[in-house]
Short mmCIF file of C-alpha atoms in Angstrom, two decimals:
data_model
loop_
_atom_site.label_atom_id
_atom_site.label_comp_id
_atom_site.label_asym_id
_atom_site.label_seq_id
_atom_site.Cartn_x
_atom_site.Cartn_y
_atom_site.Cartn_z
CA UNK A 142 0.00 0.00 0.00
CA UNK A 143 1.29 3.41 -0.98
CA UNK A 144 -0.16 6.73 0.13
CA UNK A 145 0.21 10.03 -1.69
CA UNK A 146 -1.70 12.84 0.06
CA UNK A 147 -2.09 16.32 -1.39
CA UNK A 148 -1.91 19.10 1.16
CA UNK A 149 -3.78 21.42 -1.22
CA UNK A 150 -6.73 19.10 -1.80
CA UNK A 151 -8.30 17.22 1.12
CA UNK A 152 -10.07 14.69 -1.14
CA UNK A 153 -8.58 11.23 -0.57
CA UNK A 154 -9.04 8.49 -3.15
CA UNK A 155 -8.31 4.80 -2.49
CA UNK A 156 -7.23 3.17 -5.80
CA UNK A 157 -7.35 -0.64 -5.86
CA UNK A 158 -5.85 -2.50 -8.86
CA UNK A 159 -3.53 -5.47 -9.32
CA UNK A 160 -1.69 -3.76 -12.20
CA UNK A 161 1.31 -1.80 -10.74
CA UNK A 162 1.91 0.09 -13.98
CA UNK A 163 -1.65 1.38 -14.04
CA UNK A 164 -1.43 2.49 -10.42
CA UNK A 165 1.85 4.30 -11.13
CA UNK A 166 0.29 6.06 -14.11
CA UNK A 167 -2.70 7.15 -12.07
CA UNK A 168 -0.42 8.45 -9.32
CA UNK A 169 1.45 10.58 -11.83
CA UNK A 170 -1.74 11.87 -13.46
CA UNK A 171 -3.49 12.76 -10.18
CA UNK A 172 -0.48 14.15 -8.32
CA UNK A 173 -1.52 17.46 -6.74
CA UNK A 174 -5.22 16.92 -7.41
CA UNK A 175 -6.15 14.18 -4.95
CA UNK A 176 -4.61 12.52 -1.98
CA UNK A 177 -4.05 9.00 -3.29
CA UNK A 178 -3.88 5.75 -1.39
CA UNK A 179 -3.08 2.77 -3.58
CA UNK A 180 -3.61 -0.91 -2.88
CA UNK A 181 -2.53 -3.81 -5.16
CA UNK A 182 -5.28 -6.17 -4.04
CA UNK A 183 -8.66 -6.26 -2.39
CA UNK A 184 -7.13 -7.83 0.71
CA UNK A 185 -4.57 -5.01 1.00
CA UNK A 186 -7.35 -2.40 0.57
CA UNK A 187 -9.53 -4.03 3.23
CA UNK A 188 -6.56 -4.07 5.60
CA UNK A 189 -6.05 -0.36 4.95
CA UNK A 190 -9.69 0.35 5.68
CA UNK A 191 -9.54 -1.85 8.76
CA UNK A 192 -6.67 0.24 10.13
CA UNK A 193 -8.96 3.26 10.29
CA UNK A 194 -8.50 4.80 6.87
CA UNK A 195 -11.70 6.38 5.56
CA UNK A 196 -11.18 7.68 2.01
CA UNK A 197 -13.55 10.05 0.30
CA UNK A 198 -13.87 7.83 -2.79
CA UNK A 199 -12.89 4.21 -3.55
CA UNK A 200 -11.99 3.21 -7.14
CA UNK A 201 -11.56 -0.52 -7.71
CA UNK A 202 -10.72 -2.77 -10.65
CA UNK A 203 -13.04 -5.69 -11.30
CA UNK A 204 -10.58 -8.38 -12.30
CA UNK A 205 -8.32 -9.05 -9.31
CA UNK A 206 -6.96 -12.29 -7.84
CA UNK A 207 -8.51 -13.88 -4.76
CA UNK A 208 -11.41 -11.38 -4.61
CA UNK A 209 -13.00 -9.59 -7.55
CA UNK A 210 -14.09 -5.97 -7.48
CA UNK A 211 -17.79 -6.70 -6.95
CA UNK A 212 -17.15 -8.79 -3.86
CA UNK A 213 -14.62 -6.24 -2.60
CA UNK A 214 -16.97 -3.27 -3.04
CA UNK A 215 -19.79 -5.22 -1.47
CA UNK A 216 -17.64 -5.72 1.66
CA UNK A 217 -16.61 -2.06 1.54
CA UNK A 218 -20.25 -1.08 1.45
CA UNK A 219 -20.83 -3.00 4.68
CA UNK A 220 -17.88 -1.27 6.38
CA UNK A 221 -18.15 2.23 4.86
CA UNK A 222 -21.68 2.62 3.47
CA UNK A 223 -21.35 6.40 3.05
CA UNK A 224 -18.18 6.29 0.89
CA UNK A 225 -19.00 6.38 -2.87
CA UNK A 226 -17.59 3.47 -4.91
CA UNK A 227 -16.45 3.42 -8.57
CA UNK A 228 -15.81 0.25 -10.58
CA UNK A 229 -13.18 -0.04 -13.39
CA UNK A 230 -13.17 -3.08 -15.67
CA UNK A 231 -11.80 -4.16 -18.98
CA UNK A 232 -14.75 -6.44 -19.58
CA UNK A 233 -17.65 -5.39 -21.74
CA UNK A 234 -19.97 -7.79 -19.99
CA UNK A 235 -23.37 -6.28 -19.08
CA UNK A 236 -23.83 -8.95 -16.45
CA UNK A 237 -20.71 -7.78 -14.65
CA UNK A 238 -22.01 -4.24 -14.62
CA UNK A 239 -25.43 -5.28 -13.35
CA UNK A 240 -23.87 -7.47 -10.67
CA UNK A 241 -21.65 -4.59 -9.55
CA UNK A 242 -24.58 -2.22 -9.47
CA UNK A 243 -26.84 -4.61 -7.53
CA UNK A 244 -24.40 -6.10 -5.04
CA UNK A 245 -21.86 -3.37 -4.61
CA UNK A 246 -24.29 -0.48 -5.13
CA UNK A 247 -21.52 1.40 -6.89
CA UNK A 248 -21.74 5.07 -7.80
CA UNK A 249 -20.31 4.75 -11.31
CA UNK A 250 -19.27 1.89 -13.64
CA UNK A 251 -16.37 2.82 -15.99
CA UNK A 252 -14.96 0.83 -18.88
CA UNK A 253 -11.18 0.39 -19.30
CA UNK A 254 -9.31 2.02 -20.81
CA UNK A 255 -10.69 5.13 -19.10
CA UNK A 256 -9.46 8.63 -19.91
CA UNK A 257 -8.06 10.87 -17.21
CA UNK A 258 -10.87 13.38 -17.71
CA UNK A 259 -13.59 10.72 -17.43
CA UNK A 260 -12.12 9.33 -14.21
CA UNK A 261 -11.64 12.83 -12.74
CA UNK A 262 -15.24 13.71 -13.61
CA UNK A 263 -16.49 10.51 -11.93
CA UNK A 264 -14.37 11.07 -8.82
CA UNK A 265 -15.40 14.73 -8.56
CA UNK A 266 -19.07 13.83 -9.00
CA UNK A 267 -18.80 11.10 -6.37
CA UNK A 268 -17.02 13.50 -4.04
CA UNK A 269 -19.71 16.13 -4.50
CA UNK A 270 -22.48 13.61 -3.90
CA UNK A 271 -20.69 12.43 -0.77
CA UNK A 272 -20.20 16.02 0.35
CA UNK A 273 -23.87 16.82 -0.17
CA UNK A 274 -24.85 13.64 1.63
CA UNK A 275 -22.59 14.51 4.57
CA UNK A 276 -23.92 18.07 4.59
CA UNK A 277 -27.46 16.74 4.59
CA UNK A 278 -26.64 14.36 7.42
CA UNK A 279 -24.93 17.14 9.35
CA UNK A 280 -27.96 19.36 8.81
CA UNK A 281 -30.27 16.56 9.87
CA UNK A 282 -28.12 16.01 12.94
CA UNK A 283 -28.29 19.73 13.72
CA UNK A 284 -32.03 19.72 13.16
CA UNK A 285 -32.36 16.68 15.37
CA UNK A 286 -30.28 18.37 18.05
CA UNK A 287 -32.34 21.55 17.72
CA UNK A 288 -35.52 19.50 17.86
CA UNK A 289 -34.30 17.88 21.05
CA UNK A 290 -33.47 21.30 22.48
CA UNK A 291 -36.85 22.62 21.34
CA UNK A 292 -38.59 19.61 22.83
CA UNK A 293 -36.81 20.17 26.12
CA UNK A 294 -37.69 23.86 26.03
CA UNK A 295 -41.30 23.02 25.19
CA UNK A 296 -41.45 20.54 28.02
CA UNK A 297 -40.01 23.09 30.39
CA UNK A 298 -42.44 25.70 29.10
CA UNK A 299 -45.32 23.24 29.36
CA UNK A 300 -44.33 22.49 32.93
CA UNK A 301 -44.16 26.19 33.74
CA UNK A 302 -47.45 26.89 31.99
CA UNK A 303 -49.05 23.90 33.70
CA UNK A 304 -47.72 25.01 37.08
CA UNK A 305 -48.96 28.53 36.44
CA UNK A 306 -52.32 27.23 35.21
CA UNK A 307 -52.63 24.97 38.24
CA UNK A 308 -51.84 27.93 40.49
CA UNK A 309 -54.44 30.09 38.79
CA UNK A 310 -57.03 27.32 38.95
CA UNK A 311 -56.25 26.78 42.61
CA UNK A 312 -56.53 30.51 43.15
CA UNK A 313 -59.86 30.55 41.33
CA UNK A 314 -61.14 27.70 43.50
CA UNK A 315 -59.87 29.50 46.58
CA UNK A 316 -61.65 32.72 45.68
CA UNK A 317 -64.84 30.77 44.96
CA UNK A 318 -64.55 28.93 48.27
CA UNK A 319 -63.90 32.16 50.13
CA UNK A 320 -66.93 33.75 48.51
CA UNK A 321 -69.10 30.81 49.53
CA UNK A 322 -67.73 30.26 53.05
CA UNK A 323 -70.38 30.54 55.74
CA UNK A 324 -68.24 31.26 58.81
CA UNK A 325 -65.01 32.87 59.93
CA UNK A 326 -63.56 29.42 60.58
CA UNK A 327 -64.30 28.31 57.00
CA UNK A 328 -62.89 31.51 55.55
CA UNK A 329 -59.70 31.22 57.57
CA UNK A 330 -59.37 27.52 56.76
CA UNK A 331 -59.54 28.19 53.01
CA UNK A 332 -57.14 31.13 53.32
CA UNK A 333 -54.58 29.15 55.31
CA UNK A 334 -54.66 26.26 52.85
CA UNK A 335 -54.33 28.72 49.99
CA UNK A 336 -51.33 30.40 51.64
CA UNK A 337 -49.62 27.02 51.98
CA UNK A 338 -50.48 25.83 48.45
CA UNK A 339 -50.00 29.06 46.52
CA UNK A 340 -47.50 31.13 48.48
CA UNK A 341 -45.38 28.32 49.90
CA UNK A 342 -46.11 29.26 53.51
CA UNK A 343 -44.81 26.87 56.17
CA UNK A 344 -47.57 27.93 58.54
CA UNK A 345 -50.38 30.46 58.29
CA UNK A 346 -53.14 31.88 60.45
CA UNK A 347 -55.75 34.62 60.36
CA UNK A 348 -55.94 36.94 63.33
CA UNK A 349 -59.39 38.55 63.28
CA UNK A 350 -60.14 41.70 65.23
CA UNK A 351 -62.81 40.96 67.81
CA UNK A 352 -65.15 43.73 68.95
CA UNK A 353 -64.50 47.46 68.83
CA UNK A 354 -60.99 47.17 70.25
CA UNK A 355 -58.32 46.82 67.58
CA UNK A 356 -56.02 45.13 70.13
CA UNK A 357 -58.26 42.10 70.75
CA UNK A 358 -57.76 39.22 68.35
CA UNK A 359 -58.92 35.66 67.82
CA UNK A 360 -56.73 33.28 65.81
CA UNK A 361 -58.48 31.25 63.11
CA UNK A 362 -57.25 28.63 60.70
CA UNK A 363 -54.67 27.05 63.01
CA UNK A 364 -56.73 24.77 65.23
CA UNK A 365 -60.16 23.22 64.82
CA UNK A 366 -61.60 26.00 66.96
CA UNK A 367 -60.44 29.61 67.14
CA UNK A 368 -58.25 30.66 70.02
CA UNK A 369 -59.94 32.66 72.70
CA UNK A 370 -59.70 36.40 71.96
CA UNK A 371 -56.60 37.86 73.52
CA UNK A 372 -54.71 41.12 73.62
CA UNK A 373 -51.88 41.38 71.09
CA UNK A 374 -50.06 44.72 71.12
CA UNK A 375 -47.71 43.50 68.36
CA UNK A 376 -50.58 42.82 65.96
CA UNK A 377 -52.28 46.05 67.00
CA UNK A 378 -49.11 47.91 66.02
CA UNK A 379 -49.17 46.22 62.60
CA UNK A 380 -52.69 47.48 62.03
CA UNK A 381 -51.78 50.92 63.34
CA UNK A 382 -48.79 51.14 60.96
CA UNK A 383 -51.01 50.23 58.03
CA UNK A 384 -48.41 48.19 56.18
CA UNK A 385 -46.89 44.72 56.13
CA UNK A 386 -44.28 43.86 58.74
CA UNK A 387 -41.60 41.20 58.22
CA UNK A 388 -39.56 39.73 61.05
CA UNK A 389 -36.54 37.58 60.32
CA UNK A 390 -35.77 34.42 62.21
CA UNK A 391 -35.01 35.19 65.82
CA UNK A 392 -36.44 35.29 69.31
CA UNK A 393 -39.44 37.42 68.27
CA UNK A 394 -40.43 34.99 65.55
CA UNK A 395 -39.90 32.03 67.86
CA UNK A 396 -42.09 33.58 70.56
CA UNK A 397 -44.89 34.18 68.06
CA UNK A 398 -44.64 30.66 66.66
CA UNK A 399 -44.69 29.04 70.08
CA UNK A 400 -47.67 31.13 71.13
CA UNK A 401 -49.55 30.18 67.97
CA UNK A 402 -48.73 26.47 68.08
CA UNK A 403 -46.10 26.64 65.35
CA UNK A 404 -43.19 25.60 67.54
CA UNK A 405 -42.53 22.48 65.45
CA UNK A 406 -41.82 24.51 62.30
CA UNK A 407 -38.32 24.89 60.87
CA UNK A 408 -37.35 28.44 61.84
CA UNK A 409 -33.71 28.66 60.86
CA UNK A 410 -34.32 30.11 57.38
CA UNK A 411 -37.90 31.29 57.91
CA UNK A 412 -39.33 34.74 58.40
CA UNK A 413 -42.68 35.94 59.68
CA UNK A 414 -44.89 38.12 57.50
CA UNK A 415 -47.76 40.03 59.10
CA UNK A 416 -50.17 41.50 56.52
CA UNK A 417 -52.86 43.90 57.81
CA UNK A 418 -56.36 44.10 56.31
CA UNK A 419 -59.06 46.71 56.72
CA UNK A 420 -62.76 47.20 56.11
CA UNK A 421 -62.54 50.70 54.67
CA UNK A 422 -60.47 52.30 57.45
CA UNK A 423 -61.65 49.96 60.18
CA UNK A 424 -59.08 47.34 61.32
CA UNK A 425 -60.27 43.92 60.21
CA UNK A 426 -57.60 41.22 60.53
CA UNK A 427 -53.94 40.28 60.18
CA UNK A 428 -52.77 37.41 57.95
CA UNK A 429 -49.73 35.78 59.57
CA UNK A 430 -47.42 33.75 57.32
CA UNK A 431 -44.31 31.82 58.25
CA UNK A 432 -42.37 31.61 54.98
CA UNK A 433 -38.97 30.66 53.60
CA UNK A 434 -37.15 31.43 50.37
CA UNK A 435 -39.56 30.45 47.57
CA UNK A 436 -38.64 27.86 44.96
CA UNK A 437 -40.21 26.84 41.67
CA UNK A 438 -42.37 29.74 40.64
CA UNK A 439 -40.77 33.18 40.52
CA UNK A 440 -41.03 35.38 43.62
CA UNK A 441 -42.90 37.99 41.57
CA UNK A 442 -45.50 35.41 40.52
CA UNK A 443 -45.86 34.18 44.12
CA UNK A 444 -46.31 37.74 45.32
CA UNK A 445 -49.02 38.24 42.72
CA UNK A 446 -50.84 35.11 43.87
CA UNK A 447 -50.44 36.13 47.51
CA UNK A 448 -51.80 39.61 46.85
CA UNK A 449 -54.86 38.12 45.16
CA UNK A 450 -55.30 35.78 48.12
CA UNK A 451 -55.08 38.69 50.54
CA UNK A 452 -57.61 40.72 48.55
CA UNK A 453 -60.02 37.78 48.36
CA UNK A 454 -59.56 37.05 52.07
CA UNK A 455 -60.20 40.66 53.00
CA UNK A 456 -63.38 40.73 50.91
CA UNK A 457 -64.55 37.42 52.41
CA UNK A 458 -63.99 38.73 55.93
CA UNK A 459 -65.79 41.96 55.11
CA UNK A 460 -68.66 39.96 53.66
CA UNK A 461 -68.84 37.74 56.71
CA UNK A 462 -68.84 40.72 59.05
CA UNK A 463 -71.65 42.19 57.04
CA UNK A 464 -73.56 38.94 56.78
CA UNK A 465 -77.01 40.21 57.68
CA UNK A 466 -76.52 43.33 55.61
CA UNK A 467 -75.36 41.17 52.71
CA UNK A 468 -78.47 39.00 52.80
CA UNK A 469 -80.72 42.03 52.97
CA UNK A 470 -78.82 43.75 50.17
CA UNK A 471 -78.90 40.58 48.07
CA UNK A 472 -82.65 40.39 48.39
CA UNK A 473 -82.97 44.05 47.55
CA UNK A 474 -80.76 43.73 44.47
CA UNK A 475 -82.68 40.67 43.31
CA UNK A 476 -85.94 42.54 43.63
CA UNK A 477 -84.45 45.60 41.95
CA UNK A 478 -83.26 43.56 38.97
CA UNK A 479 -86.64 41.89 38.66
CA UNK A 480 -88.44 45.20 38.99
CA UNK A 481 -86.25 46.58 36.21
CA UNK A 482 -87.82 44.07 33.86
CA UNK A 483 -91.30 44.65 35.26
CA UNK A 484 -91.03 48.42 34.83
CA UNK A 485 -90.66 47.87 31.08
CA UNK A 486 -93.96 45.97 31.14
CA UNK A 487 -95.97 48.21 33.53
CA UNK A 488 -99.12 46.13 33.55
CA UNK A 489 -97.95 43.95 36.43
CA UNK A 490 -98.24 46.19 39.49
CA UNK A 491 -97.40 44.21 42.63
CA UNK A 492 -97.00 41.07 40.58
CA UNK A 493 -93.60 40.19 42.05
CA UNK A 494 -94.75 40.41 45.67
CA UNK A 495 -97.84 38.32 44.98
CA UNK A 496 -95.77 35.80 43.05
CA UNK A 497 -93.42 35.33 46.01
CA UNK A 498 -96.36 34.63 48.32
CA UNK A 499 -98.03 32.25 45.87
CA UNK A 500 -94.80 30.30 45.48
CA UNK A 501 -94.40 30.09 49.25
CA UNK A 502 -97.98 28.81 49.68
CA UNK A 503 -97.55 26.11 47.04
CA UNK A 504 -94.11 25.03 48.27
CA UNK A 505 -95.20 24.80 51.91
CA UNK A 506 -98.16 22.66 50.85
CA UNK A 507 -95.87 20.41 48.78
CA UNK A 508 -93.79 19.62 51.88
CA UNK A 509 -96.72 17.37 52.85
CA UNK A 510 -96.44 15.32 49.67
CA UNK A 511 -94.69 11.96 50.21
CA UNK A 512 -92.21 12.34 47.34
CA UNK A 513 -92.11 16.09 46.67
CA UNK A 514 -91.66 16.80 50.36
CA UNK A 515 -88.13 15.31 50.23
CA UNK A 516 -87.07 17.95 47.72
CA UNK A 517 -89.05 20.90 49.09
CA UNK A 518 -86.97 21.75 52.14
CA UNK A 519 -86.78 25.03 54.03
CA UNK A 520 -83.76 25.98 51.96
CA UNK A 521 -85.67 25.14 48.77
CA UNK A 522 -88.55 27.39 49.83
CA UNK A 523 -86.20 30.23 50.79
CA UNK A 524 -84.41 30.01 47.44
CA UNK A 525 -87.71 29.78 45.57
CA UNK A 526 -89.11 32.90 47.25
CA UNK A 527 -85.85 34.78 46.74
CA UNK A 528 -85.38 33.81 43.09
CA UNK A 529 -88.96 33.92 41.82
CA UNK A 530 -88.90 37.69 41.08
CA UNK A 531 -86.20 37.01 38.46
CA UNK A 532 -88.42 34.80 36.30
CA UNK A 533 -89.00 37.48 33.63
CA UNK A 534 -85.58 39.17 33.85
CA UNK A 535 -85.07 38.25 30.21
CA UNK A 536 -87.67 40.82 29.16
CA UNK A 537 -84.96 43.45 29.36
CA UNK A 538 -83.68 41.94 26.11
CA UNK A 539 -86.98 42.32 24.24
CA UNK A 540 -87.36 45.48 22.09
CA UNK A 541 -89.90 48.02 23.37
CA UNK A 542 -91.92 47.98 20.16
CA UNK A 543 -92.67 44.30 20.79
CA UNK A 544 -92.84 44.23 24.59
CA UNK A 545 -95.14 47.27 24.78
CA UNK A 546 -97.11 46.68 21.60
CA UNK A 547 -100.81 47.46 22.31
CA UNK A 548 -102.15 45.09 19.64
CA UNK A 549 -101.81 41.41 18.81
CA UNK A 550 -98.29 40.19 18.15
CA UNK A 551 -97.37 38.83 14.74
CA UNK A 552 -95.94 35.33 14.52
CA UNK A 553 -92.42 36.76 14.27
CA UNK A 554 -93.05 39.07 17.23
CA UNK A 555 -94.37 36.17 19.27
CA UNK A 556 -91.22 34.21 18.47
CA UNK A 557 -89.12 37.18 19.57
CA UNK A 558 -91.20 37.65 22.73
CA UNK A 559 -90.67 34.04 23.68
CA UNK A 560 -86.92 34.57 23.60
CA UNK A 561 -87.17 36.30 26.99
CA UNK A 562 -87.07 32.89 28.70
CA UNK A 563 -83.82 31.93 27.02
CA UNK A 564 -82.33 35.42 27.48
CA UNK A 565 -83.14 35.38 31.19
CA UNK A 566 -81.83 31.85 31.66
CA UNK A 567 -78.59 32.57 29.80
CA UNK A 568 -78.06 35.76 31.82
CA UNK A 569 -78.55 34.02 35.14
CA UNK A 570 -76.44 31.05 34.01
CA UNK A 571 -73.50 33.39 33.47
CA UNK A 572 -74.01 34.85 36.93
CA UNK A 573 -74.35 31.39 38.48
CA UNK A 574 -71.20 30.03 36.83
CA UNK A 575 -69.26 32.92 38.31
CA UNK A 576 -70.83 32.35 41.74
CA UNK A 577 -71.30 28.59 41.92
CA UNK A 578 -71.88 28.56 45.68
CA UNK A 579 -74.98 30.74 45.42
CA UNK A 580 -77.57 27.99 45.06
CA UNK A 581 -80.52 30.35 44.71
CA UNK A 582 -79.02 31.50 41.39
CA UNK A 583 -79.26 27.93 40.10
CA UNK A 584 -82.95 27.96 40.94
CA UNK A 585 -83.39 31.44 39.47
CA UNK A 586 -81.79 30.19 36.24
CA UNK A 587 -84.07 27.14 36.14
CA UNK A 588 -87.14 29.30 36.68
CA UNK A 589 -86.14 31.86 34.06
CA UNK A 590 -85.51 29.14 31.47
CA UNK A 591 -88.48 26.90 32.16
CA UNK A 592 -91.44 28.84 33.61
CA UNK A 593 -93.16 28.68 30.20
CA UNK A 594 -92.64 24.93 29.76
CA UNK A 595 -95.79 22.78 29.95
CA UNK A 596 -96.33 19.43 31.58
CA UNK A 597 -97.31 17.86 28.24
CA UNK A 598 -94.17 19.13 26.46
CA UNK A 599 -95.83 21.81 24.30
CA UNK A 600 -94.25 24.77 26.07
CA UNK A 601 -91.10 26.74 25.32
CA UNK A 602 -88.19 27.36 24.95
CA UNK A 603 -87.02 23.71 25.11
CA UNK A 604 -90.26 21.72 24.95
CA UNK A 605 -89.53 19.86 28.20
CA UNK A 606 -92.24 17.69 29.70
CA UNK A 607 -93.19 16.12 33.00
CA UNK A 608 -90.61 15.93 35.75
CA UNK A 609 -87.82 16.91 33.36
CA UNK A 610 -89.06 20.46 34.03
CA UNK A 611 -87.44 21.69 37.29
CA UNK A 612 -89.91 21.64 40.19
CA UNK A 613 -89.24 25.28 40.96
CA UNK A 614 -90.34 26.23 37.43
CA UNK A 615 -93.45 24.03 37.68
CA UNK A 616 -94.46 25.81 40.88
CA UNK A 617 -93.84 29.27 39.49
CA UNK A 618 -95.65 28.48 36.23
CA UNK A 619 -98.91 27.88 38.12
CA UNK A 620 -98.43 30.89 40.37
CA UNK A 621 -97.65 33.12 37.38
CA UNK A 622 -100.72 31.99 35.43
CA UNK A 623 -102.98 32.46 38.47
CA UNK A 624 -101.72 36.01 38.89
CA UNK A 625 -102.14 36.74 35.18
CA UNK A 626 -105.72 35.44 35.30
CA UNK A 627 -106.81 37.30 38.43
CA UNK A 628 -105.29 40.72 37.61
CA UNK A 629 -106.38 43.26 35.07
CA UNK A 630 -104.15 43.53 32.02
CA UNK A 631 -104.35 45.81 29.00
CA UNK A 632 -105.54 42.84 26.95
CA UNK A 633 -108.09 41.37 29.45
CA UNK A 634 -110.12 42.12 32.56
CA UNK A 635 -109.38 40.46 35.88
CA UNK A 636 -111.01 37.03 36.11
CA UNK A 637 -112.84 36.06 39.30
CA UNK A 638 -110.93 33.74 41.60
CA UNK A 639 -113.31 30.84 40.96
CA UNK A 640 -112.90 31.08 37.21
CA UNK A 641 -109.13 31.18 37.58
CA UNK A 642 -109.23 28.08 39.79
CA UNK A 643 -111.35 26.29 37.21
CA UNK A 644 -108.98 27.11 34.36
CA UNK A 645 -105.95 25.95 36.35
CA UNK A 646 -107.61 22.70 37.39
CA UNK A 647 -108.60 22.13 33.75
CA UNK A 648 -104.92 22.50 32.82
CA UNK A 649 -103.80 19.73 35.20
CA UNK A 650 -101.80 17.15 33.30
CA UNK A 651 -101.50 19.32 30.20
CA UNK A 652 -100.25 22.74 31.23
CA UNK A 653 -99.48 22.05 34.90
CA UNK A 654 -97.97 19.35 37.10
CA UNK A 655 -100.98 17.49 38.59
CA UNK A 656 -99.29 17.34 42.03
CA UNK A 657 -98.75 21.10 42.01
CA UNK A 658 -102.38 21.61 40.94
CA UNK A 659 -103.53 19.44 43.86
CA UNK A 660 -101.41 21.56 46.22
CA UNK A 661 -102.98 24.67 44.71
CA UNK A 662 -106.48 23.32 45.31
CA UNK A 663 -105.55 22.76 48.95
CA UNK A 664 -104.48 26.39 49.45
CA UNK A 665 -106.60 28.22 46.86
CA UNK A 666 -108.39 30.15 49.59
CA UNK A 667 -105.05 31.55 50.77
CA UNK A 668 -104.32 32.49 47.14
CA UNK A 669 -107.52 34.51 47.03
CA UNK A 670 -106.67 36.31 50.28
CA UNK A 671 -103.19 37.13 49.00
CA UNK A 672 -104.58 38.46 45.73
CA UNK A 673 -106.93 40.78 47.63
CA UNK A 674 -104.28 41.94 50.11
CA UNK A 675 -101.75 42.76 47.39
CA UNK A 676 -104.16 43.94 44.71
CA UNK A 677 -102.97 46.53 42.21
CA UNK A 678 -104.17 50.04 42.93
CA UNK A 679 -103.84 51.48 39.41
CA UNK A 680 -106.42 50.88 36.69
CA UNK A 681 -104.99 49.96 33.31
CA UNK A 682 -106.61 50.93 30.00
CA UNK A 683 -108.02 48.03 28.04
CA UNK A 684 -106.14 48.56 24.79
CA UNK A 685 -104.18 45.55 23.74
CA UNK A 686 -105.25 42.12 22.58
CA UNK A 687 -102.51 39.81 23.80
CA UNK A 688 -100.90 37.63 21.17
CA UNK A 689 -98.15 36.26 23.36
#
């Protein structure tokens, strides 16, 4: 084996031929153009390759002793599949060429004698193909590496997004729970769990101001029952300063933790955060957090979550302190919203007040029914009375020229008018989904959607039938029809009580739930008294023929 390497050209060609004179001629012709490695037999060439030599191109003769060129190139292909292979032969046998092409998968098949230019062109073409192949492989390797990097980045981003999403969902659940909590203990329990889950607190507690003195506190959220109210000048000073106080690990922190039952916490790297909260300017509470250096989410993100928690906690505490006022205000707002719709249809007078009483009478009677009585609880009745004024809230979405039309509605106008049930239900659904703990909104939504459904399935907007119609809507449907029958409207005079009773009884099993009709018959005298006590005082002109 003889090697002739050109320093100017990095292309290395392995020439394999058993004719020394031919190899010498090729060496002279290619001097300075290629780096040449010559081998006088296939065995010598394989030994060269086995020693670690990887040429850019291999050119082999076909007719050689011991191992012909096809067999040799076939073995080369197994060892160096990426190196292009060229076959030289003095035979004009097509079978030899086909065998070389099939078994050796050669790049080019050249017939001897071969001109210098032809061989150079074949070698250069093979070199270029090999270069392009290597470039493609390098590019693919780079792309694969970039894809791996991108995949890792995407996974990291997904994890961050998922962690952030989980935090926001947990925060959303926390706010919902705080809004629906029924006691200080529940509020503090949710807040403490939120501080641990979202802000990484080691321990947390809510010190609530008790009574008019801003120095008397009761600790919630630490034990199953709140600590007895006690004086705490340190917490009073926090409220007086009006801003958060942080105390690093030390005797002061240890004394607080021991007093609050946190003595088992790791205090070496922890600090105590005391966050004051107010109802307007009135001291309300202090959120106490034992925290350490955060990990995972960024400190800025944790601070954002914590601030939202503090805001939600403050609002929940304010709401709890104003519990009775809240309930009264809630009832007033409900009635105001319902009245807003009724004002646009001024024929109804004290319709809402009568409707509440009729619903109460029917529901209380249904508590005596063996199956309905299980569903009609005190809470059910309270929600029914509270939500019934919202049954026609969807009328705010009906144009005035249809809602207040004095004549008969066209078919299109009737279709539009009937949309008020869907509009009201959709509106209250949106409110309910944002306040899932307010159960009366669920009932208000059911009533708004379904108070025009009929027992036989011919009502609207969904054509529900039988017990698939919510019970609250079945009750209100009867009460609403009774009130419409017994009050004067612009399209009809007031019907006598007896006639109204007869029409409702006739609708049992078609328009109305038979069980609700039976309950109505049991209390129809109380209906009549209610109608008289809450009768409208204003006469309405008889102008319109109702087409609704």
